Coordinates of C-alpha atoms in Angstrom, one line a residue:
Chain N
M1 CA -12.6 -45.4 10.1
N2 CA -9.5 -46.6 8.3
F3 CA -6.4 -44.4 7.5
E4 CA -7.6 -43.3 4.1
Q5 CA -11.0 -42.3 5.3
E6 CA -9.6 -40.4 8.2
M7 CA -7.0 -38.8 6.0
K8 CA -9.7 -37.6 3.6
K9 CA -11.8 -36.1 6.5
K10 CA -8.8 -34.3 7.9
V11 CA -7.7 -32.9 4.6
E12 CA -11.2 -31.6 4.0
Q13 CA -11.2 -29.8 7.4
I14 CA -7.8 -28.3 6.6
Q15 CA -9.0 -27.3 3.2
N16 CA -11.9 -25.4 4.7
T17 CA -9.6 -23.6 7.1
I18 CA -7.3 -22.6 4.3
M19 CA -10.1 -21.4 2.0
S20 CA -11.5 -19.3 4.8
Y21 CA -8.3 -17.2 4.8
L22 CA -8.2 -16.6 1.1
P23 CA -9.1 -13.0 -0.1
E24 CA -12.4 -12.1 -1.8
E25 CA -11.8 -11.4 -5.5
T26 CA -13.0 -7.8 -5.7
G27 CA -11.6 -4.3 -6.2
F28 CA -9.1 -2.9 -8.7
Q29 CA -6.6 -5.6 -7.7
K30 CA -9.1 -8.3 -8.7
T31 CA -6.7 -10.0 -11.2
L32 CA -4.0 -10.4 -8.5
L33 CA -6.4 -11.9 -6.1
E34 CA -7.7 -14.3 -8.8
A35 CA -4.2 -15.4 -9.6
M36 CA -3.4 -16.1 -5.9
N37 CA -6.6 -18.0 -5.4
Y38 CA -6.2 -19.9 -8.7
S39 CA -2.9 -21.2 -7.3
M40 CA -4.1 -21.9 -3.8
R41 CA -7.2 -23.7 -5.1
A42 CA -5.2 -26.0 -7.4
G43 CA -5.3 -28.6 -4.7
G44 CA -2.3 -30.6 -3.8
K45 CA -1.8 -32.8 -0.8
R46 CA -2.0 -30.1 1.9
L47 CA 0.8 -32.1 3.5
R48 CA 2.4 -29.2 5.4
P49 CA -0.7 -28.0 7.2
L50 CA -1.6 -31.6 7.9
L51 CA 1.7 -32.3 9.5
M52 CA 1.4 -29.1 11.5
M53 CA -2.1 -30.0 12.8
E54 CA -1.1 -33.6 13.7
T55 CA 2.0 -32.5 15.5
Y56 CA -0.2 -29.9 17.4
R57 CA -2.5 -32.8 18.3
L58 CA 0.5 -35.0 19.4
F59 CA 1.2 -32.4 22.1
E60 CA -2.5 -32.0 22.9
G61 CA -2.9 -28.5 21.4
N62 CA -6.6 -27.6 21.2
S63 CA -7.1 -23.9 20.4
K64 CA -8.0 -21.9 17.3
V65 CA -4.6 -20.2 17.4
I66 CA -3.2 -22.9 15.1
E67 CA -5.7 -22.1 12.2
P68 CA -4.0 -19.0 10.8
F69 CA -0.7 -20.9 10.7
L70 CA -2.3 -23.8 8.8
A71 CA -3.3 -21.4 6.0
A72 CA 0.0 -19.5 6.2
I73 CA 2.3 -22.5 5.7
E74 CA 0.3 -23.5 2.6
M75 CA 0.6 -20.0 1.2
I76 CA 4.3 -20.1 1.6
H77 CA 4.5 -23.4 -0.2
T78 CA 2.3 -22.1 -3.0
H79 CA 4.4 -19.0 -3.3
S80 CA 7.4 -21.2 -3.9
L81 CA 5.7 -23.2 -6.5
I82 CA 4.5 -20.2 -8.5
H83 CA 8.0 -18.6 -8.5
D84 CA 9.7 -22.0 -9.2
D85 CA 7.6 -22.4 -12.3
L86 CA 8.4 -19.0 -13.8
P87 CA 10.2 -18.9 -17.2
A88 CA 13.4 -17.5 -15.6
I89 CA 13.6 -20.4 -13.2
D90 CA 12.1 -23.9 -14.1
N91 CA 9.9 -22.7 -16.9
D92 CA 7.1 -25.2 -16.2
E93 CA 3.8 -25.0 -17.9
Y94 CA 1.9 -27.6 -15.9
R95 CA 1.4 -28.2 -12.2
R96 CA -1.1 -30.4 -10.4
G97 CA -2.6 -31.1 -13.8
R98 CA -3.4 -27.5 -14.5
K99 CA -1.6 -24.7 -16.3
T100 CA 0.8 -22.8 -14.1
T101 CA 0.0 -19.3 -12.8
H102 CA 2.2 -17.3 -15.1
V103 CA 0.8 -19.2 -18.1
V104 CA -2.7 -18.2 -17.2
Y105 CA -2.1 -14.7 -15.8
G106 CA 1.1 -13.6 -17.5
E107 CA 4.6 -13.4 -16.1
A108 CA 4.3 -10.0 -14.2
M109 CA 1.2 -11.3 -12.4
G110 CA 2.9 -14.6 -11.7
I111 CA 5.7 -12.7 -9.9
L112 CA 3.3 -10.5 -8.0
A113 CA 0.9 -13.4 -7.0
G114 CA 3.9 -15.2 -5.6
D115 CA 5.0 -12.1 -3.7
A116 CA 1.5 -11.5 -2.5
L117 CA 1.1 -15.1 -1.1
L118 CA 4.4 -14.9 0.7
N119 CA 3.3 -11.6 2.3
L120 CA -0.2 -12.9 3.0
S121 CA 1.3 -15.8 4.9
Y122 CA 2.7 -13.4 7.5
E123 CA -0.5 -11.2 7.4
T124 CA -2.5 -14.3 8.1
A125 CA -0.3 -15.8 10.8
A126 CA -0.4 -12.3 12.5
K127 CA -4.1 -12.9 13.1
A128 CA -3.0 -15.3 15.8
F129 CA -1.8 -12.3 17.7
S130 CA -5.3 -11.0 18.1
L131 CA -6.6 -14.4 19.1
E132 CA -4.0 -14.6 22.0
P133 CA -2.3 -11.3 22.5
G134 CA 1.0 -11.5 24.3
N135 CA 1.3 -15.3 23.9
H136 CA 5.0 -15.7 23.5
N137 CA 4.5 -19.2 21.9
V138 CA 2.8 -17.4 19.0
E139 CA 5.8 -15.1 18.7
R140 CA 8.2 -18.1 18.7
A141 CA 6.1 -19.9 16.0
F142 CA 6.3 -16.7 13.9
S143 CA 10.1 -16.6 14.2
V144 CA 10.5 -20.2 13.2
M145 CA 8.2 -19.7 10.2
A146 CA 10.3 -16.8 9.0
Q147 CA 13.7 -18.5 9.6
K148 CA 12.7 -21.8 7.8
T149 CA 11.3 -19.9 4.8
G150 CA 14.2 -17.6 4.3
I151 CA 17.9 -17.5 3.3
F152 CA 18.9 -20.3 5.7
G153 CA 15.8 -22.3 4.7
M154 CA 13.5 -22.7 1.6
I155 CA 14.5 -19.6 -0.4
G156 CA 18.2 -20.2 0.3
G157 CA 17.9 -23.8 -0.9
Q158 CA 16.1 -22.8 -4.0
S159 CA 18.9 -20.2 -4.9
V160 CA 21.5 -23.0 -4.7
D161 CA 19.3 -25.3 -6.8
V162 CA 19.0 -22.6 -9.5
E163 CA 22.7 -22.1 -9.6
C164 CA 23.4 -25.8 -9.7
D165 CA 21.8 -25.9 -13.1
K166 CA 25.0 -24.4 -14.4
T167 CA 27.7 -25.3 -11.9
E168 CA 29.5 -28.4 -10.8
F169 CA 27.7 -30.6 -8.3
S170 CA 28.5 -32.6 -5.3
K171 CA 26.7 -35.0 -2.9
E172 CA 27.2 -32.4 -0.1
K173 CA 25.6 -29.7 -2.1
L174 CA 22.7 -31.9 -3.1
E175 CA 22.0 -32.7 0.5
F176 CA 22.2 -29.1 1.4
I177 CA 19.6 -28.2 -1.2
Y178 CA 17.2 -31.0 -0.1
C179 CA 17.6 -30.0 3.5
L180 CA 16.8 -26.3 2.8
K181 CA 14.5 -26.5 -0.2
T182 CA 12.3 -29.3 1.0
S183 CA 12.9 -30.2 4.6
A184 CA 12.9 -26.6 5.9
L185 CA 9.2 -26.1 5.3
I186 CA 8.3 -29.5 6.8
E187 CA 10.5 -28.7 9.8
S188 CA 8.7 -25.3 10.1
S189 CA 5.2 -27.0 9.9
M190 CA 5.9 -29.6 12.5
M191 CA 7.8 -27.3 14.8
I192 CA 5.1 -24.6 14.7
G193 CA 2.6 -27.3 15.7
A194 CA 4.8 -28.4 18.6
I195 CA 5.5 -24.8 19.8
L196 CA 1.9 -23.6 19.7
A197 CA 0.9 -26.7 21.7
G198 CA 3.5 -25.7 24.3
A199 CA 6.0 -28.5 23.8
S200 CA 9.4 -28.0 25.6
D201 CA 12.4 -26.8 23.6
E202 CA 14.0 -30.2 23.8
K203 CA 10.9 -31.9 22.3
V204 CA 10.7 -29.2 19.6
K205 CA 14.3 -30.2 18.6
V206 CA 13.3 -33.8 18.3
I207 CA 10.4 -32.8 16.1
E208 CA 12.8 -30.8 14.0
Q209 CA 15.0 -33.9 13.5
I210 CA 12.0 -36.0 12.6
A211 CA 10.8 -33.4 10.1
R212 CA 14.2 -33.1 8.5
K213 CA 14.3 -36.9 7.8
V214 CA 10.7 -36.8 6.5
G215 CA 11.5 -33.9 4.2
F216 CA 14.6 -35.6 2.9
A217 CA 12.8 -38.9 2.2
F218 CA 9.9 -37.1 0.6
Q219 CA 12.2 -35.3 -1.8
I220 CA 14.1 -38.5 -2.8
Q221 CA 10.7 -40.1 -3.3
D222 CA 9.8 -37.2 -5.6
D223 CA 13.0 -37.9 -7.7
I224 CA 12.1 -41.6 -7.8
L225 CA 8.6 -40.8 -9.0
D226 CA 9.9 -38.5 -11.7
V227 CA 11.5 -41.5 -13.4
T228 CA 9.1 -44.3 -12.5
S229 CA 5.6 -42.7 -12.7
T230 CA 3.4 -41.4 -15.5
M231 CA 2.1 -37.9 -16.3
D232 CA -1.5 -39.2 -15.7
I233 CA -0.7 -40.1 -12.2
L234 CA 1.5 -37.2 -11.3
G235 CA -0.5 -34.4 -13.1
K236 CA 2.8 -33.0 -14.4
P237 CA 5.3 -34.1 -17.0
I238 CA 7.6 -36.9 -15.9
N239 CA 11.3 -37.2 -16.7
S240 CA 11.4 -33.4 -16.2
D241 CA 14.7 -33.7 -14.2
E242 CA 16.4 -35.5 -17.1
K243 CA 14.9 -33.0 -19.6
N244 CA 16.3 -30.1 -17.5
H245 CA 19.7 -31.9 -17.1
K246 CA 19.0 -31.8 -13.4
T247 CA 21.1 -33.7 -10.9
T248 CA 19.0 -35.5 -8.3
Y249 CA 19.6 -38.1 -5.7
V250 CA 18.5 -40.7 -8.3
T251 CA 20.8 -39.5 -11.1
L252 CA 23.7 -39.3 -8.6
N253 CA 23.2 -42.6 -6.8
G254 CA 20.9 -44.7 -8.9
L255 CA 17.3 -45.9 -8.2
E256 CA 18.1 -48.8 -5.9
R257 CA 20.3 -46.7 -3.6
A258 CA 17.6 -44.0 -3.6
R259 CA 15.0 -46.5 -2.5
E260 CA 17.2 -47.7 0.3
E261 CA 17.8 -44.2 1.5
V262 CA 14.0 -43.5 1.6
N263 CA 13.5 -46.6 3.6
R264 CA 16.3 -45.8 6.1
M265 CA 15.2 -42.2 6.6
S266 CA 11.6 -43.3 7.1
K267 CA 12.6 -45.9 9.8
E268 CA 14.8 -43.3 11.6
A269 CA 11.9 -40.8 11.6
I270 CA 9.5 -43.3 13.0
A271 CA 11.9 -44.5 15.6
L272 CA 12.4 -40.9 16.8
L273 CA 8.7 -40.3 16.9
E274 CA 8.2 -43.4 19.0
S275 CA 10.9 -42.3 21.4
L276 CA 8.5 -39.5 22.6
E277 CA 6.1 -40.2 25.4
E278 CA 3.3 -38.4 23.5
K279 CA 1.5 -40.5 21.0
N280 CA -0.5 -39.8 17.8
E281 CA -0.9 -43.0 15.7
F282 CA -2.3 -41.1 12.8
L283 CA 0.8 -38.9 12.6
T284 CA 2.9 -42.1 12.3
D285 CA 0.7 -43.5 9.6
L286 CA 0.7 -40.2 7.8
I287 CA 4.5 -40.0 7.7
L288 CA 4.7 -43.6 6.3
Y289 CA 2.1 -42.8 3.7
L290 CA 3.8 -39.6 2.6
I291 CA 7.2 -41.2 2.2
N292 CA 5.9 -44.2 0.4
R293 CA 3.4 -42.4 -1.8
E294 CA 3.0 -43.1 -5.5
K295 CA 2.1 -39.6 -6.6
Chain E
M1 CA 23.5 22.0 13.6
N2 CA 21.3 22.9 10.6
F3 CA 18.7 20.6 9.0
E4 CA 21.1 19.1 6.4
Q5 CA 23.8 18.3 8.9
E6 CA 21.3 16.7 11.3
M7 CA 19.7 14.8 8.4
K8 CA 23.1 13.5 7.4
K9 CA 23.9 12.3 10.9
K10 CA 20.6 10.6 11.3
V11 CA 20.8 8.8 7.9
E12 CA 24.2 7.6 8.9
Q13 CA 22.9 6.1 12.2
I14 CA 20.0 4.4 10.4
Q15 CA 22.4 3.2 7.7
N16 CA 24.5 1.5 10.4
T17 CA 21.5 -0.1 11.9
I18 CA 20.3 -1.4 8.5
M19 CA 23.8 -2.8 7.7
S20 CA 24.0 -4.6 11.0
Y21 CA 21.0 -6.7 10.0
L22 CA 22.3 -7.8 6.6
P23 CA 23.5 -11.4 6.2
E24 CA 27.1 -12.4 5.9
E25 CA 27.9 -13.5 2.4
T26 CA 29.0 -17.1 3.0
G27 CA 27.9 -20.7 2.3
F28 CA 26.4 -22.4 -0.7
Q29 CA 23.8 -19.6 -1.0
K30 CA 26.6 -16.9 -1.3
T31 CA 25.3 -15.5 -4.6
L32 CA 21.8 -15.0 -3.3
L33 CA 23.2 -13.2 -0.2
E34 CA 25.5 -11.0 -2.5
A35 CA 22.5 -10.1 -4.7
M36 CA 20.5 -9.1 -1.6
N37 CA 23.3 -7.0 -0.1
Y38 CA 24.1 -5.4 -3.5
S39 CA 20.6 -4.1 -3.6
M40 CA 20.4 -3.0 0.0
R41 CA 23.8 -1.3 -0.2
A42 CA 22.8 0.7 -3.3
G43 CA 22.0 3.6 -1.0
G44 CA 18.9 5.6 -1.5
K45 CA 17.3 8.1 0.8
R46 CA 16.5 5.6 3.6
L47 CA 13.3 7.7 3.8
R48 CA 11.0 5.1 5.3
P49 CA 13.2 4.1 8.3
L50 CA 13.9 7.8 8.8
L51 CA 10.2 8.6 9.0
M52 CA 9.7 5.6 11.3
M53 CA 12.4 6.7 13.7
E54 CA 11.3 10.3 13.8
T55 CA 7.7 9.3 14.4
Y56 CA 8.9 7.0 17.2
R57 CA 10.8 10.0 18.7
L58 CA 7.7 12.2 18.3
F59 CA 5.9 9.9 20.8
E60 CA 9.1 9.7 23.0
G61 CA 9.9 6.1 22.1
N62 CA 13.4 5.2 23.4
S63 CA 14.1 1.5 23.2
K64 CA 16.1 -0.8 20.9
V65 CA 12.8 -2.5 19.9
I66 CA 12.5 -0.1 16.9
E67 CA 15.8 -1.2 15.3
P68 CA 14.8 -4.5 13.7
F69 CA 11.8 -2.6 12.2
L70 CA 14.0 0.1 10.7
A71 CA 15.9 -2.5 8.8
A72 CA 12.8 -4.5 7.9
I73 CA 10.9 -1.6 6.3
E74 CA 14.0 -0.9 4.1
M75 CA 14.1 -4.5 3.1
I76 CA 10.5 -4.5 2.0
H77 CA 11.1 -1.3 0.0
T78 CA 14.2 -2.9 -1.7
H79 CA 12.3 -6.1 -2.4
S80 CA 9.7 -4.0 -4.3
L81 CA 12.4 -2.2 -6.3
I82 CA 14.1 -5.4 -7.4
H83 CA 10.9 -7.0 -8.5
D84 CA 9.6 -3.8 -10.2
D85 CA 12.8 -3.6 -12.3
L86 CA 12.5 -7.2 -13.6
P87 CA 12.1 -7.7 -17.4
A88 CA 8.5 -8.9 -17.0
I89 CA 7.5 -5.8 -15.1
D90 CA 9.3 -2.4 -15.8
N91 CA 12.4 -3.9 -17.4
D92 CA 14.7 -1.2 -15.9
E93 CA 18.4 -1.5 -16.2
Y94 CA 19.5 1.3 -13.9
R95 CA 18.5 2.3 -10.4
R96 CA 20.2 4.7 -8.0
G97 CA 23.0 5.1 -10.6
R98 CA 23.9 1.4 -10.7
K99 CA 22.8 -1.6 -12.8
T100 CA 19.7 -3.3 -11.4
T101 CA 20.0 -6.5 -9.5
H102 CA 18.7 -8.8 -12.3
V103 CA 21.1 -7.2 -14.8
V104 CA 24.1 -8.1 -12.5
Y105 CA 23.0 -11.4 -11.1
G106 CA 20.5 -12.8 -13.7
E107 CA 16.8 -12.9 -13.7
A108 CA 16.3 -16.0 -11.6
M109 CA 18.5 -14.6 -8.9
G110 CA 16.7 -11.3 -9.1
I111 CA 13.4 -13.0 -8.4
L112 CA 14.9 -14.9 -5.5
A113 CA 16.8 -12.0 -4.0
G114 CA 13.5 -10.0 -4.0
D115 CA 11.7 -13.0 -2.3
A116 CA 14.5 -13.4 0.2
L117 CA 14.4 -9.7 1.2
L118 CA 10.7 -9.7 1.7
N119 CA 11.0 -12.8 3.9
L120 CA 14.1 -11.4 5.7
S121 CA 12.0 -8.3 6.6
Y122 CA 9.7 -10.5 8.7
E123 CA 12.6 -12.6 10.1
T124 CA 14.3 -9.4 11.1
A125 CA 11.3 -7.7 12.6
A126 CA 10.6 -11.0 14.5
K127 CA 13.9 -10.3 16.4
A128 CA 11.9 -7.6 18.3
F129 CA 9.9 -10.5 19.9
S130 CA 13.1 -11.7 21.7
L131 CA 13.9 -8.1 22.8
E132 CA 10.5 -7.6 24.5
P133 CA 8.6 -11.0 24.7
G134 CA 4.9 -10.7 25.0
N135 CA 4.8 -6.9 24.2
H136 CA 1.5 -6.6 22.3
N137 CA 2.7 -3.3 20.7
V138 CA 5.4 -5.3 18.8
E139 CA 2.7 -7.7 17.7
R140 CA 0.5 -4.8 16.5
A141 CA 3.5 -3.3 14.6
F142 CA 4.0 -6.6 12.9
S143 CA 0.4 -6.8 11.8
V144 CA 0.5 -3.3 10.4
M145 CA 3.7 -4.0 8.5
A146 CA 2.2 -7.1 6.9
Q147 CA -1.1 -5.4 6.0
K148 CA 0.4 -2.3 4.4
T149 CA 2.8 -4.4 2.4
G150 CA 0.3 -6.9 1.0
I151 CA -2.7 -7.2 -1.3
F152 CA -4.5 -4.1 0.3
G153 CA -1.2 -2.2 0.3
M154 CA 2.0 -2.0 -1.7
I155 CA 1.8 -5.3 -3.7
G156 CA -1.9 -4.8 -4.5
G157 CA -1.1 -1.3 -5.8
Q158 CA 1.8 -2.6 -7.9
S159 CA -0.5 -5.2 -9.5
V160 CA -3.0 -2.6 -10.6
D161 CA -0.1 -0.4 -11.9
V162 CA 1.1 -3.4 -14.0
E163 CA -2.3 -4.0 -15.4
C164 CA -2.8 -0.3 -16.2
D165 CA 0.0 -0.5 -18.7
K166 CA -2.6 -2.2 -20.9
T167 CA -6.0 -1.2 -19.8
E168 CA -8.1 2.0 -19.7
F169 CA -7.2 4.5 -17.0
S170 CA -9.1 6.8 -14.7
K171 CA -8.2 9.5 -12.1
E172 CA -9.8 7.2 -9.4
K173 CA -7.6 4.3 -10.4
L174 CA -4.5 6.5 -10.4
E175 CA -5.2 7.7 -6.9
F176 CA -5.8 4.1 -5.8
I177 CA -2.4 3.1 -7.2
Y178 CA -0.6 6.0 -5.5
C179 CA -2.3 5.3 -2.2
L180 CA -1.4 1.7 -2.2
K181 CA 1.9 1.5 -4.1
T182 CA 3.6 4.5 -2.5
S183 CA 1.6 5.7 0.5
A184 CA 1.0 2.3 2.1
L185 CA 4.7 1.8 2.9
I186 CA 5.1 5.3 4.3
E187 CA 1.9 4.8 6.4
S188 CA 3.4 1.5 7.6
S189 CA 6.7 3.2 8.6
M190 CA 5.1 6.1 10.5
M191 CA 2.4 3.9 12.1
I192 CA 5.0 1.4 13.3
G193 CA 7.0 4.2 14.9
A194 CA 3.9 5.5 16.7
I195 CA 2.7 2.1 17.8
L196 CA 6.0 1.0 19.2
A197 CA 6.3 4.2 21.1
G198 CA 2.9 3.4 22.7
A199 CA 0.7 6.1 20.9
S200 CA -3.0 5.8 21.4
D201 CA -5.1 4.2 18.6
E202 CA -6.6 7.7 17.8
K203 CA -3.1 9.2 17.4
V204 CA -2.0 6.3 15.2
K205 CA -4.9 7.1 13.0
V206 CA -3.8 10.7 12.6
I207 CA -0.3 9.5 11.8
E208 CA -1.8 7.3 9.1
Q209 CA -3.6 10.3 7.5
I210 CA -0.4 12.4 7.6
A211 CA 1.6 9.5 6.0
R212 CA -1.0 9.0 3.3
K213 CA -0.7 12.7 2.3
V214 CA 3.1 12.6 2.4
G215 CA 3.2 9.4 0.3
F216 CA 0.8 10.9 -2.3
A217 CA 2.8 14.2 -2.5
F218 CA 6.0 12.2 -2.7
Q219 CA 4.8 10.1 -5.6
I220 CA 3.5 13.2 -7.6
Q221 CA 6.9 14.9 -7.0
D222 CA 8.5 11.7 -8.5
D223 CA 6.3 12.1 -11.6
I224 CA 7.3 15.8 -11.8
L225 CA 11.0 15.0 -11.5
D226 CA 10.7 12.4 -14.2
V227 CA 9.9 15.1 -16.7
T228 CA 11.9 18.1 -15.2
S229 CA 15.1 16.5 -13.9
T230 CA 18.2 15.0 -15.6
M231 CA 19.7 11.5 -15.5
D232 CA 22.8 12.8 -13.7
I233 CA 20.7 14.2 -10.9
L234 CA 18.3 11.3 -10.6
G235 CA 20.7 8.4 -11.1
K236 CA 18.2 6.7 -13.4
P237 CA 16.8 7.5 -16.9
I238 CA 14.4 10.4 -17.1
N239 CA 11.2 10.5 -19.2
S240 CA 10.9 6.8 -18.4
D241 CA 7.1 7.2 -17.8
E242 CA 6.7 8.7 -21.3
K243 CA 9.0 6.0 -22.8
N244 CA 6.8 3.3 -21.1
H245 CA 3.6 5.1 -22.2
K246 CA 2.8 5.3 -18.5
T247 CA -0.1 7.4 -17.2
T248 CA 1.0 9.6 -14.2
Y249 CA -0.5 12.4 -12.3
V250 CA 1.5 14.7 -14.6
T251 CA 0.4 13.2 -17.9
L252 CA -3.2 13.2 -16.7
N253 CA -3.4 16.7 -15.1
G254 CA -0.4 18.6 -16.4
L255 CA 2.7 19.9 -14.6
E256 CA 1.1 23.0 -13.0
R257 CA -1.8 21.1 -11.5
A258 CA 0.6 18.5 -10.2
R259 CA 2.7 21.2 -8.5
E260 CA -0.4 22.7 -6.9
E261 CA -1.4 19.3 -5.6
V262 CA 2.0 18.6 -4.0
N263 CA 1.7 22.0 -2.3
R264 CA -1.8 21.3 -1.0
M265 CA -1.0 17.8 0.3
S266 CA 2.1 19.1 1.9
K267 CA 0.3 21.8 3.8
E268 CA -2.4 19.5 4.9
A269 CA 0.1 17.0 6.2
I270 CA 1.9 19.6 8.2
A271 CA -1.3 21.1 9.6
L272 CA -2.3 17.6 10.9
L273 CA 1.1 17.1 12.4
E274 CA 0.9 20.4 14.2
S275 CA -2.6 19.5 15.5
L276 CA -0.9 16.9 17.8
E277 CA 0.3 17.9 21.2
E278 CA 3.6 16.0 20.7
K279 CA 6.3 17.9 18.8
N280 CA 9.3 16.9 16.7
E281 CA 10.5 19.8 14.7
F282 CA 12.9 17.7 12.7
L283 CA 10.0 15.5 11.5
T284 CA 8.2 18.6 10.2
D285 CA 11.3 19.7 8.3
L286 CA 11.9 16.2 7.0
I287 CA 8.4 16.0 5.5
L288 CA 8.8 19.4 3.8
Y289 CA 12.2 18.4 2.5
L290 CA 11.0 15.0 1.1
I291 CA 8.0 16.5 -0.6
N292 CA 9.9 19.4 -2.2
R293 CA 13.1 17.4 -3.0
E294 CA 14.8 17.8 -6.4
K295 CA 16.0 14.2 -6.7

């Protein structure tokens, strides 16, 4: 099986796991549940659960305790997309080739569907407590998930990004945003995989460093694609950063410098991964694929 | 010490605990942190942490493990207030006598401050894992908190409430909303107190029933005050339900019937509380005070 076939198979498995944790669309709150599932089913690369699962495998994890976390991390990611797209924030009408949640279900339901997915991520991850009661690694994974999502992670980064639309801008601030807004959730994914598999604190720290570089490179690649790709390929409008007068790594440093940075980060991440005695060849290929992707 | 003095002292203690878990307002994400703290410091009755603490005392809990949960439940409550007040939902400009969060910090920051508080509640509660690693009661408390906040609790109830602004309305649906939107968080508060103190499953169920009745009566009392109180006393505009063409227990059943229902629910809650062998006189007084409050 080549990388692309293997990737397809793994994404399918993760997709099934995620779907099994989505709520049934019944009861008085049916619209809310539909709006949540609409967003979760929109597809996407399932990159974060995939990285979590492969890091779990790297450290030879082999229990069902990982499954609720695979779904939970994708719920957090989808929560952030729904709220980012809202009229008061990025005001985006398309995402992954489909209308955004608030366009289909209205703004109030968009806000609540985002809230509900963020909360459901914790409700879902908490199912791991019943699978292995009193397992402190599950508790640690939970704490990391909450920290990396919050004010010193994804949501904190997003708040600075929102403010930067109207304030002065520096290289330092841009790197802060990329670290928090994009890398934090990738760090969370890979660290949870390592922690649940029982990796040492020292190794969890190496994984965090790898993930930070992967997230950073991933975000710069996103900026590059925004100016070099087409709407057909991306499934969302291109040149949206320019349209929104948004400062990105590309507008700040130019396309060539951006490509060099992606290349450097990518090499550093792989070198760190290879420094570990544990091996997962697919994880190496996956990181290279994600960083050098064309959509 | 009479009830009011004791109440004042207890609220002060809880207030100090809550404040100790709020983030310092520094770094690039300063505005977000300010918006969160602005909302958390607005005051309010601190009813939910108070009920949690007194239920914990009822079952003779006496560890610091409760403290992160006291702060967490108030963060969840404040999250819901910030998002309810947003232009796309209730569009309220005043709350607890002060301008609402989105009025002061803008709509984008209002959305993100609400998200950040919801997430911080889990990050904060997760600190209990370090206090008592592997204590399955902490894990159970965590699960209850997530369930009662989510799609089958507070957020689910809010979504039906939002839709009811434009759809037909029934007594059944109104009761569903009150149960989820208001009672769920009170159930969560009291159940967490009981669980952390080591109460049996059977007793936790009795506590859940008591809390449901307290929440229901509390919400009807809120509807009553909306038509009988003044803005000076409430700190927010009165007759807002009528202004928003909102169906409430009062508009559906009339003021007299509403008062009877508060009375009945209140008696049933107290009777259930007295059926337990454990005693906490202050908790009984507190429930009566909350249900019969005038603001």
